[in-house]
PDB file of C-alpha atoms in Angstrom:
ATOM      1  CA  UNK A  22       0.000   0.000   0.000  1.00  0.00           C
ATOM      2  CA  UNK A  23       1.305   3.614  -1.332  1.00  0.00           C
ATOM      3  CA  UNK A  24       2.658   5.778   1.509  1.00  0.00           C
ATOM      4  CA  UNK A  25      -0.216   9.000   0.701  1.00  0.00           C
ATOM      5  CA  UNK A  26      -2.927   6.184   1.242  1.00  0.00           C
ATOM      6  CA  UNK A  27      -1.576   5.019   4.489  1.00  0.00           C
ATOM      7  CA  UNK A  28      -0.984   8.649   5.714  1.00  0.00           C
ATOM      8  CA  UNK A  29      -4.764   9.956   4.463  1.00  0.00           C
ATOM      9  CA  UNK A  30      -6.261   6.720   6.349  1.00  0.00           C
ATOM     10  CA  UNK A  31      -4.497   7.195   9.456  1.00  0.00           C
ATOM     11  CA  UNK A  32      -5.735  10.990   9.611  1.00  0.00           C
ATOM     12  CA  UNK A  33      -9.171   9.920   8.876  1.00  0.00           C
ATOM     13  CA  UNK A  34      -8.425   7.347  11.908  1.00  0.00           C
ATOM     14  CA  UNK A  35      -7.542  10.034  14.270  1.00  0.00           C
ATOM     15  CA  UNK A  36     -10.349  12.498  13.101  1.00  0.00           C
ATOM     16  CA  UNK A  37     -12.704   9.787  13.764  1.00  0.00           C
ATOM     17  CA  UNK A  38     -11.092   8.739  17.331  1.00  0.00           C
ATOM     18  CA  UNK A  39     -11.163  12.843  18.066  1.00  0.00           C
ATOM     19  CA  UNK A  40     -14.991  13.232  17.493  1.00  0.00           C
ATOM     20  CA  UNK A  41     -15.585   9.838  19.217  1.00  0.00           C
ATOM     21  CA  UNK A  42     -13.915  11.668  22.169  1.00  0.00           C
ATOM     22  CA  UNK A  43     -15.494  14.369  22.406  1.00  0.00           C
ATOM     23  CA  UNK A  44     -18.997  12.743  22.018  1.00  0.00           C
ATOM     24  CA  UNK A  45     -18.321  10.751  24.882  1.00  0.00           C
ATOM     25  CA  UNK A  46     -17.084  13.727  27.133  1.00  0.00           C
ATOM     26  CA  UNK A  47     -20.395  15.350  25.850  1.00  0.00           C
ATOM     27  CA  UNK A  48     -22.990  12.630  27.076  1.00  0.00           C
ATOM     28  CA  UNK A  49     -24.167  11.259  23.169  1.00  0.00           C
ATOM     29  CA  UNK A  50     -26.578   8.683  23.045  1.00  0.00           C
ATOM     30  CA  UNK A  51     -24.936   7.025  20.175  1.00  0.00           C
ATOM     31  CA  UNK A  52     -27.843   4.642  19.129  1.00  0.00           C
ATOM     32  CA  UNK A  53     -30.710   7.118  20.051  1.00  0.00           C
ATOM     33  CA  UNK A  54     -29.393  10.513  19.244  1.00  0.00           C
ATOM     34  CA  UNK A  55     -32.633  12.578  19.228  1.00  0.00           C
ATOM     35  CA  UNK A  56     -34.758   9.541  19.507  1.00  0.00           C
ATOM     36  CA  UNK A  57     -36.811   9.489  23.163  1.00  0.00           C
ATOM     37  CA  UNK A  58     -35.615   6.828  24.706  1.00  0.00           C
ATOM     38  CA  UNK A  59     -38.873   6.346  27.038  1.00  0.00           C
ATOM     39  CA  UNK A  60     -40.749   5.674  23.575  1.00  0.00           C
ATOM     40  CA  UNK A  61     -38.403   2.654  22.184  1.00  0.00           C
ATOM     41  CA  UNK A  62     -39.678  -0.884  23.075  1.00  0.00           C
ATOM     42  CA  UNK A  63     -37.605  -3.444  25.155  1.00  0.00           C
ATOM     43  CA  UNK A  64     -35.409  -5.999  23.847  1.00  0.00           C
ATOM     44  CA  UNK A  65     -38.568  -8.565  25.228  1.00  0.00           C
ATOM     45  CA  UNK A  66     -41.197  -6.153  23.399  1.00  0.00           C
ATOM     46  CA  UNK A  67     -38.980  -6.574  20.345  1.00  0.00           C
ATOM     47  CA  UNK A  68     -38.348  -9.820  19.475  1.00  0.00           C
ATOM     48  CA  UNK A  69     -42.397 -10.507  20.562  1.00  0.00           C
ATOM     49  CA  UNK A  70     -42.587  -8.120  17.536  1.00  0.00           C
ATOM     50  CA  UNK A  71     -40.099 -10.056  15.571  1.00  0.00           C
ATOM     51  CA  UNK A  72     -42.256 -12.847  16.291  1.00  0.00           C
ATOM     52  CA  UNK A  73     -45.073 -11.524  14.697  1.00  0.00           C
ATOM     53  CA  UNK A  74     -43.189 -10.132  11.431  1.00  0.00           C
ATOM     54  CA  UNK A  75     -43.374  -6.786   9.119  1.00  0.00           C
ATOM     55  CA  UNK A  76     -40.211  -5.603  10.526  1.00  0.00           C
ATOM     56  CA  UNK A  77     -36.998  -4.465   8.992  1.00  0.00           C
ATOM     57  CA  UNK A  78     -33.510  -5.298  10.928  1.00  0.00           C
ATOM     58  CA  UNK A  79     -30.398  -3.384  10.339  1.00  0.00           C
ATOM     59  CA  UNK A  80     -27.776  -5.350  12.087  1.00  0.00           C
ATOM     60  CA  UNK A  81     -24.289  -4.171  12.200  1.00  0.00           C
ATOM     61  CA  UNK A  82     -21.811  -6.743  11.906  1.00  0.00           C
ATOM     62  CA  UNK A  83     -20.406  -8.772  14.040  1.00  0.00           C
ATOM     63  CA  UNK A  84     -17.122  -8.491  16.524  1.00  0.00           C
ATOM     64  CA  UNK A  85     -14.144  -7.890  14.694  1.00  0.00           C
ATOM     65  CA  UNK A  86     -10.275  -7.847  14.953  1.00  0.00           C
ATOM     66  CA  UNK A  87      -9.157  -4.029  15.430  1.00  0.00           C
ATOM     67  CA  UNK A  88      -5.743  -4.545  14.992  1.00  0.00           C
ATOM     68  CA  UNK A  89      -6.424  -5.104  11.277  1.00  0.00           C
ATOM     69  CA  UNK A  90      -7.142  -2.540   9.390  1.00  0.00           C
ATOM     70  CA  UNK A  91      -9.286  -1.414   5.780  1.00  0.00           C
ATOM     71  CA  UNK A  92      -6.235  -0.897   3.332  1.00  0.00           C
ATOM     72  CA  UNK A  93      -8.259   0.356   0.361  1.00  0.00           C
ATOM     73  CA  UNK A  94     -12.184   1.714  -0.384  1.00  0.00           C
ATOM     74  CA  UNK A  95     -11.908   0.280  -3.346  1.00  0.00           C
ATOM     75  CA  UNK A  96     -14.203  -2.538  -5.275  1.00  0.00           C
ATOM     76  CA  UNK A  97     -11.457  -4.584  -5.754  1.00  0.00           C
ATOM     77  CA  UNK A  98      -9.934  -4.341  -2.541  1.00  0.00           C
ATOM     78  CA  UNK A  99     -13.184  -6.034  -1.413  1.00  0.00           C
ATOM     79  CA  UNK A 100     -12.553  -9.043  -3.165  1.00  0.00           C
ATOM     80  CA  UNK A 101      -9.723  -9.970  -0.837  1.00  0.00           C
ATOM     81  CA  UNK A 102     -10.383 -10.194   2.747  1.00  0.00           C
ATOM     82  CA  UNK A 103      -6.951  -9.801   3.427  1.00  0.00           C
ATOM     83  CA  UNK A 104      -7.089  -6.381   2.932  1.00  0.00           C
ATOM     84  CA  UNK A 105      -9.420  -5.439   5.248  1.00  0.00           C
ATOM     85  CA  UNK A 106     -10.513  -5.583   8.990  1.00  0.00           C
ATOM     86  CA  UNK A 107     -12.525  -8.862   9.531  1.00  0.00           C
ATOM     87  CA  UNK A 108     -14.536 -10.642  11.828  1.00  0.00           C
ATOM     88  CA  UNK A 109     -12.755 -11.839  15.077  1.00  0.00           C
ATOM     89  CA  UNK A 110     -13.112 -15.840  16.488  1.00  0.00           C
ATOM     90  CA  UNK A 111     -15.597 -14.052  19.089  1.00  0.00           C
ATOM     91  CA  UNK A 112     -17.023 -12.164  16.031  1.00  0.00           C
ATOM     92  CA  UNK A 113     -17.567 -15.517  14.286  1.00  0.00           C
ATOM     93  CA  UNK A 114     -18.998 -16.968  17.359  1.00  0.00           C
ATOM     94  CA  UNK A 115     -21.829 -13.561  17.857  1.00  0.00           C
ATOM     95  CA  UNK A 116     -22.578 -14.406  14.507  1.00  0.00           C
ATOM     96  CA  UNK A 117     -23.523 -17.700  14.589  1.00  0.00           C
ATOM     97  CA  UNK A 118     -24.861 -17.560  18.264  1.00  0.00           C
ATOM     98  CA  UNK A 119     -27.484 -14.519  17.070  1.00  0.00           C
ATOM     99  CA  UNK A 120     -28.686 -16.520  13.954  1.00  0.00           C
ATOM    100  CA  UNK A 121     -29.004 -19.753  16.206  1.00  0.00           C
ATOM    101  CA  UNK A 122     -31.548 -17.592  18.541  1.00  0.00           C
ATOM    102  CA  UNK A 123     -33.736 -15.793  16.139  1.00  0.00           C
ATOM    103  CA  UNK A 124     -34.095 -19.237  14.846  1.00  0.00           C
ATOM    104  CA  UNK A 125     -35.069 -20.563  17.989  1.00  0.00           C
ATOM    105  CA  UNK A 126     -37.420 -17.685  19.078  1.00  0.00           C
ATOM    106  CA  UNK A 127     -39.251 -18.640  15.745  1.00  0.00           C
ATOM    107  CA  UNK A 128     -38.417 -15.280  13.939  1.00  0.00           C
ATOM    108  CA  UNK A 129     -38.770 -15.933  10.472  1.00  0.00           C
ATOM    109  CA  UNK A 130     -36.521 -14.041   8.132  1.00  0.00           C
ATOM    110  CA  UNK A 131     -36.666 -14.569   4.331  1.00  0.00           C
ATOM    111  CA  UNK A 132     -34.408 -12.086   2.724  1.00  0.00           C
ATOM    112  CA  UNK A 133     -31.128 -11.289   4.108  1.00  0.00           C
ATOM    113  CA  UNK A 134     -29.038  -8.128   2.236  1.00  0.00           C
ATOM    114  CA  UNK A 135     -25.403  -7.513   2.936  1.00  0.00           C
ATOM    115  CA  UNK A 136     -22.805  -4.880   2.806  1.00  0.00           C
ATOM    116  CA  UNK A 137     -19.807  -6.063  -0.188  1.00  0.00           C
ATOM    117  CA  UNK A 138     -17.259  -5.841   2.945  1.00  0.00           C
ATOM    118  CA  UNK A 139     -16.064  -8.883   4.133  1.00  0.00           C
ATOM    119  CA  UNK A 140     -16.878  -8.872   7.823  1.00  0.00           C
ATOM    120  CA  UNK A 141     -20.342  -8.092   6.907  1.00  0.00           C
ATOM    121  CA  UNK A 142     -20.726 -11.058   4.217  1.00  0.00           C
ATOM    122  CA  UNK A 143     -19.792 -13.499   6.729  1.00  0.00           C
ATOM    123  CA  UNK A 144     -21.741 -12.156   9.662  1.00  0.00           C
ATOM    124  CA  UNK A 145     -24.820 -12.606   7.147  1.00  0.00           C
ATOM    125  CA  UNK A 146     -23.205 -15.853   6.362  1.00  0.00           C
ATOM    126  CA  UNK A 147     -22.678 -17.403   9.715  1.00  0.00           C
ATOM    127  CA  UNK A 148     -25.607 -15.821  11.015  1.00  0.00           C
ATOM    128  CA  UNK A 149     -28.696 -16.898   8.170  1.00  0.00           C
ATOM    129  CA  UNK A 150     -27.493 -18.797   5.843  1.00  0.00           C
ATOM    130  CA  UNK A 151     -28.207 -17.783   2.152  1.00  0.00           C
ATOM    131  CA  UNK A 152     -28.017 -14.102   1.207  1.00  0.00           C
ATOM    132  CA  UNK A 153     -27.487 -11.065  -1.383  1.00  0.00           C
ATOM    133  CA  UNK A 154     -24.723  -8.197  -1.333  1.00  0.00           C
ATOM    134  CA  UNK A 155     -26.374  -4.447  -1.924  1.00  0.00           C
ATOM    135  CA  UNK A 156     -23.593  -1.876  -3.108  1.00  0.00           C
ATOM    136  CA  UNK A 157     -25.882   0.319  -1.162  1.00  0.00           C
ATOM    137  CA  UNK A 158     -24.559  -1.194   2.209  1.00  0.00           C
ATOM    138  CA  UNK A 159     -20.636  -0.454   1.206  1.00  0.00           C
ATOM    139  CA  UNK A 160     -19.034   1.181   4.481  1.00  0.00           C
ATOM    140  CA  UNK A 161     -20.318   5.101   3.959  1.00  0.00           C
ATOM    141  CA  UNK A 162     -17.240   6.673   5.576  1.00  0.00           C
ATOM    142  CA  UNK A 163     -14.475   8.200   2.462  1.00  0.00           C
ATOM    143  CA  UNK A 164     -17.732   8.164  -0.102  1.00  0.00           C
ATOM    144  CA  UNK A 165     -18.510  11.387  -2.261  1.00  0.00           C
ATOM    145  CA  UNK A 166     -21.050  13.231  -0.529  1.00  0.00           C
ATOM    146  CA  UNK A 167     -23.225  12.600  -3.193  1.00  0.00           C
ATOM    147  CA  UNK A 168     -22.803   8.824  -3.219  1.00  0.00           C
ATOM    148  CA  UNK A 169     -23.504   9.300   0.779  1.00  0.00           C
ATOM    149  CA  UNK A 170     -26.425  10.669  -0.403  1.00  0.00           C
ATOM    150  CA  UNK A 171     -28.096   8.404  -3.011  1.00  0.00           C
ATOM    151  CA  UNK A 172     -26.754   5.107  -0.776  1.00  0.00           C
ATOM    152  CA  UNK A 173     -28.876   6.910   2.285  1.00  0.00           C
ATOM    153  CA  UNK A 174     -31.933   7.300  -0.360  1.00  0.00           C
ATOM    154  CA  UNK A 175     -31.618   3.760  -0.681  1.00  0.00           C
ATOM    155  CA  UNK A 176     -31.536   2.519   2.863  1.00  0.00           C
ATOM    156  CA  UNK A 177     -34.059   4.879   3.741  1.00  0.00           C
ATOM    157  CA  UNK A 178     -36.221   2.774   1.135  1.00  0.00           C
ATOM    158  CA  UNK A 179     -35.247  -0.436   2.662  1.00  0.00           C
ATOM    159  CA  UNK A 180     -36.266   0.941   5.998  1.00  0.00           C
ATOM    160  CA  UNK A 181     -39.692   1.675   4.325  1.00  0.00           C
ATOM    161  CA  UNK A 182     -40.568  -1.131   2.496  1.00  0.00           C
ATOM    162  CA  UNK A 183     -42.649  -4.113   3.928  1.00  0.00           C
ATOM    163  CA  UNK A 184     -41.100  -7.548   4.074  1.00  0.00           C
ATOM    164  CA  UNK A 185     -43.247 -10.295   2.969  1.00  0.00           C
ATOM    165  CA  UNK A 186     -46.321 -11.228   5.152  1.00  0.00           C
ATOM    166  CA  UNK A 187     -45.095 -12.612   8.735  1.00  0.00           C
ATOM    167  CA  UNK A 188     -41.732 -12.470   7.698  1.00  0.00           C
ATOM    168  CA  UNK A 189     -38.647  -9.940   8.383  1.00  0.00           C
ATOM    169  CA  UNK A 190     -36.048  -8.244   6.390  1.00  0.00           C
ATOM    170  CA  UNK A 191     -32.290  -8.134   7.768  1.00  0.00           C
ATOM    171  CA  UNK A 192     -29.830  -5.564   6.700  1.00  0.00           C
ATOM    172  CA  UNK A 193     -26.248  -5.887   7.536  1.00  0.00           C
ATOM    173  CA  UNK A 194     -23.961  -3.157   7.338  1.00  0.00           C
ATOM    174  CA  UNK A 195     -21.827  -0.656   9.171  1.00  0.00           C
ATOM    175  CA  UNK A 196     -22.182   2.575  11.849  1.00  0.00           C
ATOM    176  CA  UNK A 197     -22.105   5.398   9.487  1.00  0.00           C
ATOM    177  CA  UNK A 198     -24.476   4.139   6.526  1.00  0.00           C
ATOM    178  CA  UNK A 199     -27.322   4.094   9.608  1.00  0.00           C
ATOM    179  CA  UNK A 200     -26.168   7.514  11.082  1.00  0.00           C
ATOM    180  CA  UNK A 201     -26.370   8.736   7.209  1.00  0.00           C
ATOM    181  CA  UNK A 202     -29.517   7.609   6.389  1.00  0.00           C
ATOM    182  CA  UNK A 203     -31.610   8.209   9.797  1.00  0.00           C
ATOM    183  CA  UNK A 204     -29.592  10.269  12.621  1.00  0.00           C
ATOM    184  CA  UNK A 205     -29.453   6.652  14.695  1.00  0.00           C
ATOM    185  CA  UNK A 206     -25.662   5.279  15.497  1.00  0.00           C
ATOM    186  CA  UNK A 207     -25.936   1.773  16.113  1.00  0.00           C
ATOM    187  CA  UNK A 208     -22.185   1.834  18.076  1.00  0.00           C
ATOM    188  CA  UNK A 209     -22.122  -1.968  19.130  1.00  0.00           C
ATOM    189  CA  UNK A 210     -20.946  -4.596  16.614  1.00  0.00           C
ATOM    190  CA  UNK A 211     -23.546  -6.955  16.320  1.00  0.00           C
ATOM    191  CA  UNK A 212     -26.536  -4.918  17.759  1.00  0.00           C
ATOM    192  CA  UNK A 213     -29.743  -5.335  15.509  1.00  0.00           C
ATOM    193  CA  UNK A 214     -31.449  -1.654  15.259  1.00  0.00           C
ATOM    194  CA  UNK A 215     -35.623  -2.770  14.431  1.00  0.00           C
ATOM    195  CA  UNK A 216     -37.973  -0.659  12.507  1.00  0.00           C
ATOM    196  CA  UNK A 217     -41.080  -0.715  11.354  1.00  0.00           C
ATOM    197  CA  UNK A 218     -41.875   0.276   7.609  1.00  0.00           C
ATOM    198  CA  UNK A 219     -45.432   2.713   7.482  1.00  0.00           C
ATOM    199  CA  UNK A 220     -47.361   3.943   5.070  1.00  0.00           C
ATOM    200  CA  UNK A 221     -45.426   5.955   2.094  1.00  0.00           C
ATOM    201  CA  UNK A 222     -42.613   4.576   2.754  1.00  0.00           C
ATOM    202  CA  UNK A 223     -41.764   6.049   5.870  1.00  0.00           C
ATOM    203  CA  UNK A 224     -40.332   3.953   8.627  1.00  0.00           C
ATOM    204  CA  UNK A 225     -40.699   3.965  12.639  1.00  0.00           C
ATOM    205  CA  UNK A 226     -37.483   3.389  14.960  1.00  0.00           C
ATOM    206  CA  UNK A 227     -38.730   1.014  17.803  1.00  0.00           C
ATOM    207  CA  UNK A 228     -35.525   0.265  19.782  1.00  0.00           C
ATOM    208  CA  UNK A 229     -31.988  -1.812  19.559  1.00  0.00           C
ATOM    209  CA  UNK A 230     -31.301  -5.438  20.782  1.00  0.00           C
ATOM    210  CA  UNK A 231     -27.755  -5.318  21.717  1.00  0.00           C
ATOM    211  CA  UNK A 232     -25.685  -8.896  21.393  1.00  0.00           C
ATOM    212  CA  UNK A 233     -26.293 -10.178  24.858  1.00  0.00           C
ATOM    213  CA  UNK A 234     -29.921  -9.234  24.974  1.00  0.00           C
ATOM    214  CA  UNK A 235     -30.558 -12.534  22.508  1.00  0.00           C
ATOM    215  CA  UNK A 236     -32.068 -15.554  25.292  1.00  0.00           C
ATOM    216  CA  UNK A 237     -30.056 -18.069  25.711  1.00  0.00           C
TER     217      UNK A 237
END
């Protein structure tokens, strides 16, 4: 990897730490942001919703190794996993341990979208089985603004559009395409953020199952 592209990733990785600093110092609800967090449903109140199907989940991916890095934004880089920053063994586990309870809780899912990145193919993998890769998902942070833009259009869409009857839709992707699209951070890897799509396309925020919430 070139020298420029090493030195313009690693300021991008210390802007990025800075405002993740400061956000902390400040008191940010990163999942909620402006959201009212006595309006969101509990983790119980979700999956019983789950249950019962029409809901869209955006799922972040699962754990993965920081000491590896992204070396590229590029399509080809994402074609070799050894280029970027992948799912850890505990990563792999979450995966697989998230898919085995929705499975068991009786939530059906019947289409499953992923981001092209690696980490997110496999969490999709490990965690349902059979599924598609959306360019839309690709990691948002380095995009033109006006790709940030259309790929937000799309998710927004996703967020609004019905899944079959008395089944659910599962996005997985990263932390900035969410915060992009909707204002909502979804910090932890593998939390699963649930909406609801309305009328028109719109879409309702209901609330966040976090990793260990899942029953065992």
């Amino acid at each position: 990897m070139d020298l420029p592209l090493i030195e313009t990733l690693r300021r991008k990785t210390i802007t990025l730490l800075t405002i993740f600093l400061l956000l902390v110092l400040l008191g940010w609800n990163w999942s909620l942001g402006a959201v009212e967090a006595e309006s969101l449903l509990t983790p119980a109140e979700l999956i019983a919703a789950l249950r019962e199907g029409g809901m869209v989940l955006y799922m972040r991916h699962a754990a993965t190794d920081h000491s590896q890095l992204d070396q590229s934004r590029n399509r080809a880089m994402l074609q070799d996993c050894r280029m970027q920053r992948n799912l850890s063994a505990e990563g792999r586990q979450q995966a697989e341990w998230i898919g085995q309870a929705i499975r068991a809780l009786g939530i059906r899912i019947d289409e499953v979208f992923s981001s092209p990145y690696c980490r997110c193919r496999d969490t999709a993998q490990l965690a349902f089985g059979d599924h598609h890769v959306m360019q839309a998902l690709h990691f948002a942070i380095g995009m033109r603004q006006s790709e940030k833009a259309q790929m937000s259009e799309i998710l927004r869409r996703q967020l609004g559009q019905a899944p079959r009857s008395g089944s659910n839709r599962v996005l997985v992707s990263h932390t900035a395409n969410l915060k992009e699209a909707t204002g909502l951070w979804p910090m932890l890897e593998g939390v699963v953020m649930v909406f609801r799509p309305q009328q028109g396309q719109s879409y309702q925020f209901l609330g966040q199952i976090n990793p260990d919430d899942w029953p065992e």
